[in-house]
Coordinates of C-alpha atoms in Angstrom, one line a residue:
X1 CA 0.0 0.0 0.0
X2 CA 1.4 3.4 -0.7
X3 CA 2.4 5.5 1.5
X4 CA 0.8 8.7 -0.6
X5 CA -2.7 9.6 0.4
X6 CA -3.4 12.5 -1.5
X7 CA -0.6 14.2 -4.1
X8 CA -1.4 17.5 -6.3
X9 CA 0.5 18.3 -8.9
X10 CA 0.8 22.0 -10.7
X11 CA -2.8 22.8 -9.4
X12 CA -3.8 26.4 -10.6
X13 CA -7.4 28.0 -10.2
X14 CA -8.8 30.8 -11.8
X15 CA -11.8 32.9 -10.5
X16 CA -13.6 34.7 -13.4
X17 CA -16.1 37.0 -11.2
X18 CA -15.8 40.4 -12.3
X19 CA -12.9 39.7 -14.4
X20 CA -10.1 36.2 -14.5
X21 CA -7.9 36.4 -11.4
X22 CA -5.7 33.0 -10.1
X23 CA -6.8 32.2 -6.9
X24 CA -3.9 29.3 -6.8
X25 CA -0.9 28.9 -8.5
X26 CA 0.7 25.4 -9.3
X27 CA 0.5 24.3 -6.2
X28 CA 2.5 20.9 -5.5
X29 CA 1.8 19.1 -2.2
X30 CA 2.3 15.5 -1.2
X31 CA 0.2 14.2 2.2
X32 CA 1.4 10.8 3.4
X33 CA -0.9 8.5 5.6
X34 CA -0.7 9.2 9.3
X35 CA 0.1 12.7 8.8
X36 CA -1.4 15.4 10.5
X37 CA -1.0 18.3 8.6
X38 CA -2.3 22.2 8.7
X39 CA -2.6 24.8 5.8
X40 CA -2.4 28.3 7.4
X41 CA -1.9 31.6 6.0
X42 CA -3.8 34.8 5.5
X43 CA -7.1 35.6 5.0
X44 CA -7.8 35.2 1.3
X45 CA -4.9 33.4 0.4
X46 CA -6.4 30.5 -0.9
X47 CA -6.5 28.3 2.0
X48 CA -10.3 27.1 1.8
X49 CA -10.2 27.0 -2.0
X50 CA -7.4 24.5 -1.9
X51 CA -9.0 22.3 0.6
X52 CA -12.0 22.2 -1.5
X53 CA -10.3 21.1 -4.6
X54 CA -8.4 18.8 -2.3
X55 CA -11.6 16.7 -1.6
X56 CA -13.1 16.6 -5.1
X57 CA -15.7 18.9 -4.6
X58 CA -14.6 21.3 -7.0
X59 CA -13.6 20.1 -10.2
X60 CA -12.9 23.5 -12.2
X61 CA -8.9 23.3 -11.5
X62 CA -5.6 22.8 -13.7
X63 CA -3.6 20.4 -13.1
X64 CA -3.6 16.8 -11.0
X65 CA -4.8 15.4 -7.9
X66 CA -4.0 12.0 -7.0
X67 CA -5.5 9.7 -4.4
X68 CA -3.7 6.7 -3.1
X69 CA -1.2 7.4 -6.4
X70 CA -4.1 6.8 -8.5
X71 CA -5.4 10.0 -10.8
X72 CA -9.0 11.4 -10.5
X73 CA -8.5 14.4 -12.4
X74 CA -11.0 14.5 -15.0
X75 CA -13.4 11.6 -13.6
X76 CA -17.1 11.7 -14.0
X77 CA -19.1 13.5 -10.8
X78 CA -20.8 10.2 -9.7
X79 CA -17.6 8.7 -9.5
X80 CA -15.6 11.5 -7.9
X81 CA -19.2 11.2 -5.3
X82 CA -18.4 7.6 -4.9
X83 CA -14.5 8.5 -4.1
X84 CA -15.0 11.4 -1.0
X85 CA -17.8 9.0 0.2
X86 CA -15.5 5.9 0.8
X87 CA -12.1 8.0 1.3
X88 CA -12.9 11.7 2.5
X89 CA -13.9 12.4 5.7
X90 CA -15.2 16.4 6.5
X91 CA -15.5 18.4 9.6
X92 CA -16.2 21.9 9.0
X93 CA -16.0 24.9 11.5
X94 CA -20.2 25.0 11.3
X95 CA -20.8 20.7 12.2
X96 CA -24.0 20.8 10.1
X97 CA -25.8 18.2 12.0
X98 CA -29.3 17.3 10.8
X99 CA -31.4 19.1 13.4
X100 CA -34.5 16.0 12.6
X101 CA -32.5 13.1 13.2
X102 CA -30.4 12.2 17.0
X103 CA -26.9 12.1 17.0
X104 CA -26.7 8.2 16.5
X105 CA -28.8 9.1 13.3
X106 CA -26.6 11.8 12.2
X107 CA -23.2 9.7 12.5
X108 CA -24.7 6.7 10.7
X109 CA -25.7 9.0 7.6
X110 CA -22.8 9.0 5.4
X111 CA -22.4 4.8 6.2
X112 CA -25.8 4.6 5.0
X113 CA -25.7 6.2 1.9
X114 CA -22.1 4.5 1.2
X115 CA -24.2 1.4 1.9
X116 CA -21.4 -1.1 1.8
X117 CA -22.6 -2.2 5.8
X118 CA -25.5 -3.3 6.9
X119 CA -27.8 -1.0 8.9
X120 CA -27.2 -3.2 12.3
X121 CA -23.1 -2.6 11.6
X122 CA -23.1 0.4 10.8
X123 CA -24.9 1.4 14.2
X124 CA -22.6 -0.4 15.8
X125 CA -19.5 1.3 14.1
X126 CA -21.4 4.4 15.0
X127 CA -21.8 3.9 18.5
X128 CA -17.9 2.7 18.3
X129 CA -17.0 6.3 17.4
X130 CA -19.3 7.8 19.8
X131 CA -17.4 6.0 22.8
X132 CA -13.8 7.0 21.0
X133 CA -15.0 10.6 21.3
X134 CA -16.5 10.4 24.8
X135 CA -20.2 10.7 23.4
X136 CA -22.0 7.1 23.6
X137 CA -24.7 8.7 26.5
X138 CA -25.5 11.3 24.4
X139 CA -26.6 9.1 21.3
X140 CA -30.0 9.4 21.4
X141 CA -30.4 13.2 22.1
X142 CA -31.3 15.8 19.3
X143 CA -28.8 17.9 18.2
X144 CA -30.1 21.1 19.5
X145 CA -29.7 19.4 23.0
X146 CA -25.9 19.2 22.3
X147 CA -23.1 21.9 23.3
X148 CA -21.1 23.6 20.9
X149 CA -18.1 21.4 21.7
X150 CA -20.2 18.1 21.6
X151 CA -21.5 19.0 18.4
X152 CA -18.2 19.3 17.1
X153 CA -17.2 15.7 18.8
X154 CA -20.5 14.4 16.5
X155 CA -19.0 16.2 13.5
X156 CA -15.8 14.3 13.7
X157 CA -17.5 10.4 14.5
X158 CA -19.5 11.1 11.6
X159 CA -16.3 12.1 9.6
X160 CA -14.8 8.6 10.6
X161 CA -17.7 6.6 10.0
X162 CA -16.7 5.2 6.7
X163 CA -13.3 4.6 7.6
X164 CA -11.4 7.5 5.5
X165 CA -8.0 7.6 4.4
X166 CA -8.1 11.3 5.1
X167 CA -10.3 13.4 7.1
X168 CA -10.4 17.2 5.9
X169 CA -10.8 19.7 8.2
X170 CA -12.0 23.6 7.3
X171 CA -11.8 25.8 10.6
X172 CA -13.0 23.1 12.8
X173 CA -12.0 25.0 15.6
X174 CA -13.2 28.0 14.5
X175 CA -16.7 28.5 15.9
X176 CA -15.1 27.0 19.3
X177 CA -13.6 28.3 22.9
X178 CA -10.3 27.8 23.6
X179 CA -11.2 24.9 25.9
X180 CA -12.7 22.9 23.5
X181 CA -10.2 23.9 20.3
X182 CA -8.4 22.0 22.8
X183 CA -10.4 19.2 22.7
X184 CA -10.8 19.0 19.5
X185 CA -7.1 18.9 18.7
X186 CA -6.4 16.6 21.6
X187 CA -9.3 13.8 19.4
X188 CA -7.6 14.5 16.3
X189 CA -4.3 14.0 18.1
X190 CA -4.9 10.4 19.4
X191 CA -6.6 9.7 16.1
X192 CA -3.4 10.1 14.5
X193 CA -1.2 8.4 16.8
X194 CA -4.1 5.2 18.0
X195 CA -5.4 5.1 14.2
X196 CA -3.1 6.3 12.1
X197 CA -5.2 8.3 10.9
X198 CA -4.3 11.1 8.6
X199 CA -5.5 14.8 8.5
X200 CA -5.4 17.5 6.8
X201 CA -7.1 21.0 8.3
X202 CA -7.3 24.5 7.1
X203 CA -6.5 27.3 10.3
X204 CA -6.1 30.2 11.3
X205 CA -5.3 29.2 14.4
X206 CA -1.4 29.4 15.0
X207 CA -1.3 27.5 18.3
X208 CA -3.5 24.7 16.7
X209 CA -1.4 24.8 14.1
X210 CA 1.9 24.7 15.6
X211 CA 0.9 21.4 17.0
X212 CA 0.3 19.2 14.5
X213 CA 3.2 17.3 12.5
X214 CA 3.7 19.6 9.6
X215 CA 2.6 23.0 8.6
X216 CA 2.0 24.0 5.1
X217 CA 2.2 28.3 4.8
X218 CA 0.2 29.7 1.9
X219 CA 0.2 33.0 0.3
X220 CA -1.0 35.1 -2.7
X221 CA -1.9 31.7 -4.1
X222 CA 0.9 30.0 -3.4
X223 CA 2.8 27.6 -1.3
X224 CA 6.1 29.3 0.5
X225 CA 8.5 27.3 1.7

């Protein structure tokens, strides 16, 4: 198995709104597995943008993106859905729970739409993740019964539900206190290091950043070394 779990190569992309500006310039980037990795920089330097090309879900790019060494540049949308699904896991810095459905619910969802588990294993995979993340008793409650933090914590079980090879992180911390920025480091932390898990999250916070294994700076577009 390679070693490479996501690779781009020359990535440029162009904004046309009012008139054509380059939002990135050939950015090359390798993450290997088990990294934890953070893309900082200022405001506006294309942070965000790159994550989002990063996990497929903007195709409009030059260049190449490889997952697990194998190119999905220029592959169909159901197929590219079919990739994040099974690969890509998300936490954003809003955790965009499903405010009809409990948190057991809400963690199961991408599983069941993957469909490659049975409703019965999923659940139990769910629950699984709950416990990791210290959230098993609050399994049946309604999101809007859930803190800010313990949303978050349902965010990131969901994110592993499917088993990822990368889970993708924009501002996860962003819309939390310091105590639980904490938190949620210290989860992706032992994810990394009990799972091998790799991750890749967009910051602007420097003392999250500073943390994790590697950081990648980014500015005007590019990459600076």
């Amino acid at each position: 198995m390679s070693n490479k779990v996501l690779e781009a190569k020359k990535l440029s992309k162009y904004f046309y709104d009012p008139v054509k500006f380059q939002v990135l310039k050939e950015i090359d980037m390798t993450i290997n597995h088990g990294e934890f990795v953070s893309i900082v920089g200022k405001s506006g330097c294309g942070k965000s943008t790159l994550l989002y090309l990063l996990s497929t879900m903007d195709t409009d790019y030059e260049g190449e993106l490889y997952i697990h060494e194998a190119l999905i540049t220029g592959e169909p949308d159901k197929i590219l859905a079919q990739i994040r699904n099974e690969n890509i896991g998300f936490v954003f810095q809003f955790h965009y729970l499903l405010s009809e459905y409990n948190v057991l619910k809400n963690v199961m969802l991408p599983g069941m739409k993957l469909a490659k588990l049975s409703e019965k294993e999923i659940e139990h995979n769910a629950m699984e993740h709950l416990k990791t993340l210290n959230m098993e008793d609050q399994a049946l409650k309604m999101p809007n019964q859930l803190s800010g933090g313990q949303k978050q914590r349902v965010a990131i079980a969901r994110a592993l539900i499917n088993n990822p090879l990368i889970i993708m992180g924009d501002e996860p911390t962003g819309n939390l206190d310091k105590k639980n920025s904490d938190l949620v480091f210290d989860i992706f932390e032992k994810l990394t290091i009990e799972k091998q898990q790799t991750l890749l999250v967009v910051t602007h916070d420097t003392d999250f950043a500073k943390r994790t294994h590697r950081i990648i700076t980014m500015e005007d577009g590019r990459i600076i070394p």
